[in-house]
Coordinates of C-alpha atoms and ligand atoms in Angstrom, one line a residue:
X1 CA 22.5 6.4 -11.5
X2 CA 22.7 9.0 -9.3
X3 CA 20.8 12.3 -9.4
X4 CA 21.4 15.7 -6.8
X5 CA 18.6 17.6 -6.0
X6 CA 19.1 21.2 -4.6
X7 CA 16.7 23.1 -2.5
X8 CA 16.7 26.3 -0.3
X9 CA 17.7 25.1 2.3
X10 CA 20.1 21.9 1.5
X11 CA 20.7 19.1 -1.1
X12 CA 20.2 15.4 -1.4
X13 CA 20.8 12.4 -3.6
X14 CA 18.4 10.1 -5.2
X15 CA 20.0 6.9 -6.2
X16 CA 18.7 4.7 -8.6
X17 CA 19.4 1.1 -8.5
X18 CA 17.9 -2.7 -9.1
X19 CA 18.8 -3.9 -6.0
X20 CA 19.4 -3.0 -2.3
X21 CA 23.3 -3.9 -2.3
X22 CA 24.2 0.0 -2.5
X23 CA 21.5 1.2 0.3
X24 CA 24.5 0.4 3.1
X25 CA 26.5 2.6 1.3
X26 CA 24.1 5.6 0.8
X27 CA 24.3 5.5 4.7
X28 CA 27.8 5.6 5.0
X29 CA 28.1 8.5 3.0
X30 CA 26.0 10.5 6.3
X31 CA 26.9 10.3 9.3
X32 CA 23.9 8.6 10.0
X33 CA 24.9 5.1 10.9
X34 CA 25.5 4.4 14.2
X35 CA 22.6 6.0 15.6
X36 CA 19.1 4.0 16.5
X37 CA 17.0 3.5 13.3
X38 CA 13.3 3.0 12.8
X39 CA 12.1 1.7 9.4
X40 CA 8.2 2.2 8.8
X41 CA 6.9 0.3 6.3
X42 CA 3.2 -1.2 5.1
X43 CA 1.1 -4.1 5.6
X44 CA 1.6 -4.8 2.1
X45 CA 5.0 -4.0 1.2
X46 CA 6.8 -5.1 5.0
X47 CA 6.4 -8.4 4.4
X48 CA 7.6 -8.1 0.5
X49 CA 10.8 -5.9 1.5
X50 CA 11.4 -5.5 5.5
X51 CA 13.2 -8.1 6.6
X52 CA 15.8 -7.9 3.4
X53 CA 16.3 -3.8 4.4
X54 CA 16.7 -5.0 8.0
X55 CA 19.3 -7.6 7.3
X56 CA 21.5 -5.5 5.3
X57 CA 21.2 -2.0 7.9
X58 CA 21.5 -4.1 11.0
X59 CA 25.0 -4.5 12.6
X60 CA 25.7 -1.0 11.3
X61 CA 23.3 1.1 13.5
X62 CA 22.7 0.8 16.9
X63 CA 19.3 -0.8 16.9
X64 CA 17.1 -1.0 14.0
X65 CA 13.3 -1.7 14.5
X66 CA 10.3 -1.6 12.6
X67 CA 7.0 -0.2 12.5
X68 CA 4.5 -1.5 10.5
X69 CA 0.8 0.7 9.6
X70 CA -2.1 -0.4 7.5
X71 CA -1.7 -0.2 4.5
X72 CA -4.1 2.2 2.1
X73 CA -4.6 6.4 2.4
X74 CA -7.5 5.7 4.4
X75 CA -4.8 5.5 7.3
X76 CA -2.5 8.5 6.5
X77 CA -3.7 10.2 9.7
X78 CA -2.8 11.8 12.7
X79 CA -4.7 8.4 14.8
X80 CA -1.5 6.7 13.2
X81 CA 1.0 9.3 13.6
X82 CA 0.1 9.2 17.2
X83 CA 0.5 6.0 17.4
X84 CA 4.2 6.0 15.6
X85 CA 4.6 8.4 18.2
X86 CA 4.2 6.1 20.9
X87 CA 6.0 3.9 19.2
X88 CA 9.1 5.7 19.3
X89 CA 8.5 6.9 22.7
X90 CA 8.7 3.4 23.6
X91 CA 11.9 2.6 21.8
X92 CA 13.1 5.8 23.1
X93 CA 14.1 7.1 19.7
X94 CA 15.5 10.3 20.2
X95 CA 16.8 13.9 18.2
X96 CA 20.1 11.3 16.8
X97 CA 17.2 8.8 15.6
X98 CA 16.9 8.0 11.9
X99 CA 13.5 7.0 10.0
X100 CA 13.2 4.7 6.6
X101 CA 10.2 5.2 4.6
X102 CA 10.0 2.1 3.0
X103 CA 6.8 2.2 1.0
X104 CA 4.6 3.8 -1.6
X105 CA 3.4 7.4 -1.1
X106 CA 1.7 7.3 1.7
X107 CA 4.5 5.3 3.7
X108 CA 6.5 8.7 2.6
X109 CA 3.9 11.1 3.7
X110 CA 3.8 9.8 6.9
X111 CA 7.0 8.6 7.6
X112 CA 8.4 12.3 6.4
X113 CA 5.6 14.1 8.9
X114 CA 6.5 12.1 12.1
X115 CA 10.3 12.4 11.0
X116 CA 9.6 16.2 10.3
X117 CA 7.1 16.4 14.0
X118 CA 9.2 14.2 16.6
X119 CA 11.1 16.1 19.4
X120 CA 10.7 19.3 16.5
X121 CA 12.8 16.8 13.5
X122 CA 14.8 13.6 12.8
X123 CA 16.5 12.5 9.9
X124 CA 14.8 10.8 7.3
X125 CA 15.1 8.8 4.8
X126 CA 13.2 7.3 1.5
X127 CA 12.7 4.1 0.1
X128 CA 9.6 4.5 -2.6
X129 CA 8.2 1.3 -3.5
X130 CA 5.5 3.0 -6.3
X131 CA 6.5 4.3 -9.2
X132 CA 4.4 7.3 -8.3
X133 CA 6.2 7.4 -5.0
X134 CA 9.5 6.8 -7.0
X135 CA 8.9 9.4 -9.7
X136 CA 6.5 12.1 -7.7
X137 CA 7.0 12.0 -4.1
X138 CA 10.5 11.7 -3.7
X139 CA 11.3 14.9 -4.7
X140 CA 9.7 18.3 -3.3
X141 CA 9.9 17.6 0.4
X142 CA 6.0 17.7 1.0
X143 CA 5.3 15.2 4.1
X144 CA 1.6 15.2 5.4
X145 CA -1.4 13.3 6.5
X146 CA -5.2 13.6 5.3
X147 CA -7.4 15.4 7.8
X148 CA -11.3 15.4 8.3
X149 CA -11.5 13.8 4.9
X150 CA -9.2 17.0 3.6
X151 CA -6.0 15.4 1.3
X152 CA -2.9 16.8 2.9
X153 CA -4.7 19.1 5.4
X154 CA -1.8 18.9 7.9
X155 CA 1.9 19.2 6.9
X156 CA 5.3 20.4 6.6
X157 CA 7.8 20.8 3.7
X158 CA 10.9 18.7 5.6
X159 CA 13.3 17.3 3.0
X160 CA 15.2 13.7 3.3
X161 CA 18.8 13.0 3.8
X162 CA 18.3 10.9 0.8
X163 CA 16.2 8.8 -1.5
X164 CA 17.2 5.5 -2.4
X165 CA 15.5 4.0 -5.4
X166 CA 15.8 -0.3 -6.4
X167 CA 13.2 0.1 -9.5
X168 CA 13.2 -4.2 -9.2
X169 CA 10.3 -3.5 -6.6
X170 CA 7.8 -2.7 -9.6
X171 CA 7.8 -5.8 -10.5
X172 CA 5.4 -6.6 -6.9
X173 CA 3.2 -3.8 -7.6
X174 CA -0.1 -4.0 -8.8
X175 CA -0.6 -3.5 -12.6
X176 CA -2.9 -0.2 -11.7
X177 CA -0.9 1.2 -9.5
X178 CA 2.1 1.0 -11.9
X179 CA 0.0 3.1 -14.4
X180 CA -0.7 5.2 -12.2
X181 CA 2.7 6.3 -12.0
X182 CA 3.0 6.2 -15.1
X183 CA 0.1 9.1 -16.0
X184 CA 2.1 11.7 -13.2
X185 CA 5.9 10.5 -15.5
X186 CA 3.8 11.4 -18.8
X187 CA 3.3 14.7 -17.6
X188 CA 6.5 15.7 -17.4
X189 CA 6.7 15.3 -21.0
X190 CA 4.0 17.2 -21.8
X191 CA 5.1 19.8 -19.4
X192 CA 8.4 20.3 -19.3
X193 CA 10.5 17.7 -21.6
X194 CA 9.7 16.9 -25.1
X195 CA 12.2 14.9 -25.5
X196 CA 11.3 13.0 -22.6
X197 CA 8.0 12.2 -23.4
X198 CA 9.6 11.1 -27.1
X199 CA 11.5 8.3 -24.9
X200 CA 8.6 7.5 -23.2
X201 CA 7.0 6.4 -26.5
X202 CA 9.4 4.9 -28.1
X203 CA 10.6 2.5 -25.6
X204 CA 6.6 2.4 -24.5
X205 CA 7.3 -2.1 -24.9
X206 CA 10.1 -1.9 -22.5
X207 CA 8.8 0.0 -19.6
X208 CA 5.5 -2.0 -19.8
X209 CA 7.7 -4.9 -19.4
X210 CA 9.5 -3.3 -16.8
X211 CA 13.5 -3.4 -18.1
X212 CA 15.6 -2.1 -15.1
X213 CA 17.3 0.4 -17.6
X214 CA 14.6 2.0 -19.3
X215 CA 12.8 2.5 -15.6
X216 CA 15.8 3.4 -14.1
X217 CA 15.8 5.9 -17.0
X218 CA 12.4 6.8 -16.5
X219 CA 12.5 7.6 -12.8
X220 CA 15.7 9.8 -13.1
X221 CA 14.4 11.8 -15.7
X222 CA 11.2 12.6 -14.3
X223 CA 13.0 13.2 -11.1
X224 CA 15.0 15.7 -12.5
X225 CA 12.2 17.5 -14.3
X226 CA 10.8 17.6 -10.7
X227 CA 13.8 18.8 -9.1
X228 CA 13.8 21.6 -11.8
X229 CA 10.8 22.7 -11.0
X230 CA 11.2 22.5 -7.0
X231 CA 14.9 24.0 -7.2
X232 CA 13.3 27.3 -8.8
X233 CA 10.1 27.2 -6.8
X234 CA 10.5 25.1 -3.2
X235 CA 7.1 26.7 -1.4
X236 CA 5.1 26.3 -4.6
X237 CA 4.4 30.2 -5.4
X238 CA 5.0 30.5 -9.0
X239 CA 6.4 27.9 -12.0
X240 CA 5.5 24.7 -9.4
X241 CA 1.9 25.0 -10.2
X242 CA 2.6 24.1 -13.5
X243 CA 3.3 20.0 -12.0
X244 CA -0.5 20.4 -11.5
X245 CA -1.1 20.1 -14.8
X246 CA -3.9 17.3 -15.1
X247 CA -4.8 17.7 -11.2
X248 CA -7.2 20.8 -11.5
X249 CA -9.7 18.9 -13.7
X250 CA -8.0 15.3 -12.2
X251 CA -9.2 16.4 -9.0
X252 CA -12.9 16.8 -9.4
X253 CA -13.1 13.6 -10.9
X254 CA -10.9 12.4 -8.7
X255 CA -13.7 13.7 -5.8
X256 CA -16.4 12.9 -7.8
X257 CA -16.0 9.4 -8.7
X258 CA -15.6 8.9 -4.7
X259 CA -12.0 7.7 -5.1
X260 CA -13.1 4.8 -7.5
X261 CA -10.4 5.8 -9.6
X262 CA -7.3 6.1 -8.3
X263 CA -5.1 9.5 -8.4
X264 CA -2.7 8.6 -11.3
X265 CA -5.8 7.0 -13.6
X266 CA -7.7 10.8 -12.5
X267 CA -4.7 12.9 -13.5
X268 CA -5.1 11.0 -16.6
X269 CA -8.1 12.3 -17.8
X270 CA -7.3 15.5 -16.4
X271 CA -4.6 15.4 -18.8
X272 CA -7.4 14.9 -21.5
X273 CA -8.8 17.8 -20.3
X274 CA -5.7 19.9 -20.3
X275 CA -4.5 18.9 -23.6
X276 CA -7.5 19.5 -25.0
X277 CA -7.4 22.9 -23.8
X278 CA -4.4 23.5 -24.6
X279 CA -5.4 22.5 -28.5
X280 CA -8.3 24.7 -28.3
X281 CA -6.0 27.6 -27.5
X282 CA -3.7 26.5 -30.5
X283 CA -0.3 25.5 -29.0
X284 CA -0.9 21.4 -30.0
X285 CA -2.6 19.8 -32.8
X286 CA -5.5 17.5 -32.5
X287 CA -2.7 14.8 -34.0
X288 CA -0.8 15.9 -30.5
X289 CA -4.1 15.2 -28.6
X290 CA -4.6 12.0 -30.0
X291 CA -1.0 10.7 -29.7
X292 CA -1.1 11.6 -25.7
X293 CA -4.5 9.8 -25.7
X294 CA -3.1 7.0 -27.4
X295 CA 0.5 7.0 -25.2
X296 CA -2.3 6.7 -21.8
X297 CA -4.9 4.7 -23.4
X298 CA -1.2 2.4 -23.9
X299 CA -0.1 2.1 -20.1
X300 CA -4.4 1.2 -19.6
X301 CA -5.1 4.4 -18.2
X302 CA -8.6 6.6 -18.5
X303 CA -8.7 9.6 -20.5
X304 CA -12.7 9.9 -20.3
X305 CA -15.1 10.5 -17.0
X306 CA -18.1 8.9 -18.6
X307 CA -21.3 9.6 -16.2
X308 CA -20.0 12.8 -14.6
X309 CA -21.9 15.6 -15.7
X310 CA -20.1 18.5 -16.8
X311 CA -21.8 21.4 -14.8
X312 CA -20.9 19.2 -11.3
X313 CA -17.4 18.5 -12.5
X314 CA -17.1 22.7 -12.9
X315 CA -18.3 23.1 -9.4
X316 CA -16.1 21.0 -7.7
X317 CA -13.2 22.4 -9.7
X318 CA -13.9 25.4 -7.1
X319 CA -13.0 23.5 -4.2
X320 CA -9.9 22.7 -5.2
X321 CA -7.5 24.0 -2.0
X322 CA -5.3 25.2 -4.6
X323 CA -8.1 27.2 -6.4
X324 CA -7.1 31.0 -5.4
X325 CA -9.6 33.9 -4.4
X326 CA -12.3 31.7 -6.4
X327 CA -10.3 31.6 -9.5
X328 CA -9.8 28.3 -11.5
X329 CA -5.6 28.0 -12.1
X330 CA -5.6 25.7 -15.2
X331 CA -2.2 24.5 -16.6
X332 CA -2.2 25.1 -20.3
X333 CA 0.7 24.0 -22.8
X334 CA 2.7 26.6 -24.9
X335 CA 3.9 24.0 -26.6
X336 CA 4.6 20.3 -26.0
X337 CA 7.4 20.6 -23.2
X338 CA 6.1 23.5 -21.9
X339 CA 3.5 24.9 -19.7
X340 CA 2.1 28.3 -17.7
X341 CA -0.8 28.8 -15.4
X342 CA -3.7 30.1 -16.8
X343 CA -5.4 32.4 -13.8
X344 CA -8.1 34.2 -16.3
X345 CA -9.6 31.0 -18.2
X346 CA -12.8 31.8 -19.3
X347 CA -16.0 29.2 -18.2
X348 CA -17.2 28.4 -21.8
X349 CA -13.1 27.0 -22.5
X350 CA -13.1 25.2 -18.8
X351 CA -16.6 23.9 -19.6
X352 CA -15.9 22.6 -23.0
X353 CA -12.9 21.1 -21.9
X354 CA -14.7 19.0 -19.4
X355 CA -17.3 18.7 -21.8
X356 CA -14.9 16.9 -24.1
X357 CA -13.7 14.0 -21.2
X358 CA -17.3 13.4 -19.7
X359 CA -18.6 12.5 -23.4
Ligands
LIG401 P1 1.0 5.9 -3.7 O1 2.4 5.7 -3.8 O2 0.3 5.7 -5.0 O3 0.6 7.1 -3.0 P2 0.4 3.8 -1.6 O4 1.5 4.1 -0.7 O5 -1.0 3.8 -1.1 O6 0.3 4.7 -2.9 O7 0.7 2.4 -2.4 C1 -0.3 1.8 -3.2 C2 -0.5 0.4 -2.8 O8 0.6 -0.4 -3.3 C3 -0.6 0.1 -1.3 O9 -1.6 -0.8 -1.1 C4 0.8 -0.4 -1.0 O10 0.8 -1.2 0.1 C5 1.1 -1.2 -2.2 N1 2.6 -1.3 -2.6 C6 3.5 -0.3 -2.5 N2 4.6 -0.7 -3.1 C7 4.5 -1.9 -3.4 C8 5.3 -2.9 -4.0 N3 6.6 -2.6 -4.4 N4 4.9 -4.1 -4.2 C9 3.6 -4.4 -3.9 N5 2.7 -3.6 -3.3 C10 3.2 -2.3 -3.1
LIG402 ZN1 -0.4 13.9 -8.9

């Protein structure tokens, strides 16, 4: 499967596979091959993937090398971009140069920055390993690394010459990670495809058990409710906010639970939060709230922060960087498949909403 995503400023395929036999051919449809080529990848997923990806670009570039980072967001930094840096320096990769990200997320982050940073921009290009990474970070062109403790402090929009998906490399990821990935491709039910989200519950037994055409199904789609979004909306001023839905209360769990939880299982209960919102204002039913519950509760995700209390969960809603001029943005649903940004929310709705997931 092959999907097109437009932006401003160019387009790019994602291609969807379950294997790596196609990923020679991606490249020969740029005109990157030929050139020196530098594939980054993790301590976890190099020694899973690397040498398979390196046997099947070498021969066809002019030198292909590797660079391997620790694995975990606790190194998505500018110590390691530095040392990437130095790293190319040394392999004298130059302005021609081509990076793979082949990784989850934060393999993609980073790899995007340094591609988007070194001598002012090199190609890139993506191989997501999570299904977060598959379904989230592949489209959008966000690259960055954490800063002082700060998510994505430091960045730059810089899109990739392609994205090249084999959904066959679930099948090495850890069970919570898969979830994960699975709370941020819920969303896009709930927030833009009804439709959708009815696939995603009906073939519920198949995606748990990983069948290549019902994942391969699942990434496109949520791609291309992504790559609706970012089309319309590439600097994130207007209908992107709405792919926040879940992260404004996900956020401040997230934070408060000091990263126990893990971003897709927060965004989960954030999701409780939203939805529940969104039924107090009247655009689902409690039936709807209780069917998403059941859909997350289904792929062993959290919908409830039990022994958060609500007032601190408020506050740190606050700090949220993408809380405007001290007002809370919360995504509401019109309807299931549809969402807008709520900028005048009163406290006693945000406080019952959190009130409802820390019980
Ligand atoms: P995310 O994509 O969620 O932002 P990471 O890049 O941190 O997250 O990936 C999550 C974890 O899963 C990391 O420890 C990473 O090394 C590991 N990982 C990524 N892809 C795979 C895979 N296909 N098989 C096994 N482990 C993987
Ligand atoms: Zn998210």
């Amino acid at each position: 499967m092959e999907l097109q995503v437009t932006t401003k400023t160019n387009q790019y395929p994602i291609i969807i596979e379950n294997n790596f036999d196609k990923l020679l051919t991606a490249f020969e449809k740029t005109d990157l091959t030929g050139r020196k080529l530098c594939v980054i990848s993790d301590t976890n997923v190099a020694p899973i993937y690397l040498e398979g990806i390196i046997n099947i670009l070498k021969g066809h570039f002019l030198k292909v090398v590797s660079y391997i980072i620790p694995a975990g967001e606790n190194n998505k930094n500018l110590d390691t971009v530095r040392d990437m840096y130095e790293f190319f320096v040394k392999e004298q990769l130059d302005r021609r140069s081509v990076l793979v990200a082949l990784g989850g997320g934060v393999v993609g982050d980073i790899t995007g920055f340094a591609a988007a940073t070194y001598v002012r921009g090199i190609p890139f290009v993506q191989v997501p390993t999570t299904l977060l990474a598959q379904v989230d970070s592949s489209v959008g062109g966000k690259t960055g690394v954490d800063f002082n403790g700060h998510k994505n402090m430091v960045g730059a929009f810089y899109q990739p010459h392609f994205v090249y998906i084999n959904t066959t490399v679930l099948n090495t990821l850890p069970p919570r990670e898969f979830s994960a990935g699975m709370a941020e491709a819920i969303k896009y039910g709930y927030i833009i495809d009804r439709d959708y989200l009815k696939y995603i519950i009906d073939n519920k037994e198949a995606i748990k058990a990983l069948e290549h055409h019902v994942m391969a199904e699942v990434v496109y789609t949520s791609c291309k409710c992504k790559a609706y979004v970012v089309d319309k909306d590439e600097k994130e001023t207007g209908l992107r906010e709405i792919l926040n839905f879940g992260h404004t209360f996900g956020h401040a769990v997230e934070t408060l639970f000091g990263f126990k939880l893990i971003h897709g299982e927060c965004v989960a209960i954030g999701m409780a939060a939203g939805l529940y919102f969104s039924m107090k204002r009247g655009s689902i039913t409690s039936e709807d709230l209780k069917e998403a519950e059941e859909i997350l509760r289904y792929f062993d995700l959290p919908v409830r922060a039990k022994g958060l209390e609500t007032k601190d969960v408020f506050e740190q809603m606050f700090y949220d960087k993408k809380t405007k001029d001290g007002k809370l943005n919360i995504i509401v649903l019109k309807k299931i498949g549809s969402a807008y940004t709520e900028k005048n929310a009163s406290d006693e709705e945000v406080l019952s909403a959190i009130k409802y997931i820390v019980e």
